[in-house]
Amino acid sequence: MSHAPRLPAVVGLPLAVVAGVAIPLQGRINGALGQRLDDGLAAALVSFGTGLVLMIAISLLLPRGRAGLRELVPAVRERRFPRIYLAAGTIGALFVFSQSLTIGLLGVALFTVAAVMGQTISGLAVDRSGIGPGGKRAITPMRIIGVVLTVASVAWAVSPRLEGTGTTAALILPLLLPVAAGILMSFQQAMNGTTAVHYGTPITATLMNFISGSALLLAAWLLKAAVAGFGEPLPGEWWYYLRGPMGCVFIGISALLVRTLGVLLTGLGMIAGQLLGSLALDLLFPTPGTVVVFATIAGPVLTLGAIMLTTLPWKRRSLLFHG
């Protein structure tokens, strides 16, 4: 069996942060495309579709991509991993669904806090269970502190935008959807990391993500179009189509990193990058209503501190849960 490369943590963690920086830009592009098409689901399908076309080209043109394709059928036939892992891309599609259904009510800030809460908590559980390719990772006090501090940091960073989102009682049910989406994201990272090891490259794992995600979004869009009709025609500006290629990079890096860093630390690094990217967009390309205050700047810094705490060693006798 061929193995995907393993990056040292000193390289992997900064790479996770850099990958996370692109997430807000992806969201900005997808939101603009959704407004242009007057159809958020169509925008998501366009993003997945462009990513799929790019991944098909990469898989056919690059030697490692072709090698991964040759390993695809044997890996599935020999059950080197559960076949449900082939559908990991549908989790990304479901995340898009949750955005389109709840952001109008919750707002981006509250959606982000809820999703991060789900992702960090499930990251602990996924690492503990050993689902990912990095094996089991114990739940230590430092990792718990890092998770709590990360959620608090994200909440603090987006707090200036939390006003006017509605009463707590009215938001309880809508909040469950981004929390669930965040929980599933950790499982998606573990699945992608595992399949990348058995394919010998994250290229094939990324390709399969876009195949399954695009299939689900296409089915949903066709159903919606049959009921409500088609939206606006596709725009001609090239930058509307960047989110798909950016998603290819994001998924590929995530699949590569979870083997070295584990699911939790990979997720935390990308969350820190997401906050830094949001801050950069707010400073350089602000949108109407953008607020940059002390919390907006301090939140990402505190998140980086939480990541450093999570990486600190803990004596074996002090572990809360050790597998």
CSV table of C-alpha atoms in Angstrom, one decimal, residues 41 44 90-103 111 177 216-221:
chain,number,residue,atom,x,y,z
A,41,LEU,CA,-27.9,26.7,-4.1
A,44,ALA,CA,-22.8,26.3,-4.4
A,90,THR,CA,-21.7,15.3,0.9
A,91,ILE,CA,-20.8,16.7,4.3
A,92,GLY,CA,-19.4,19.8,2.5
A,93,ALA,CA,-22.6,20.0,0.5
A,94,LEU,CA,-24.6,19.8,3.7
A,95,PHE,CA,-22.5,22.5,5.2
A,96,VAL,CA,-23.5,24.7,2.3
A,97,PHE,CA,-27.1,23.8,2.8
A,98,SER,CA,-26.9,24.8,6.5
A,99,GLN,CA,-25.4,28.2,5.4
A,100,SER,CA,-28.2,28.9,2.9
A,101,LEU,CA,-30.9,27.9,5.3
A,102,THR,CA,-29.8,29.6,8.5
A,103,ILE,CA,-27.4,32.5,7.8
A,111,PHE,CA,-23.4,30.8,12.4
A,177,LEU,CA,-28.0,23.1,12.2
A,216,LEU,CA,-25.9,15.9,-4.0
A,217,LEU,CA,-26.0,19.6,-4.9
A,218,LEU,CA,-27.0,18.8,-8.5
A,219,ALA,CA,-29.9,16.7,-7.3
A,220,ALA,CA,-31.1,19.3,-4.9
A,221,TRP,CA,-30.8,22.1,-7.5
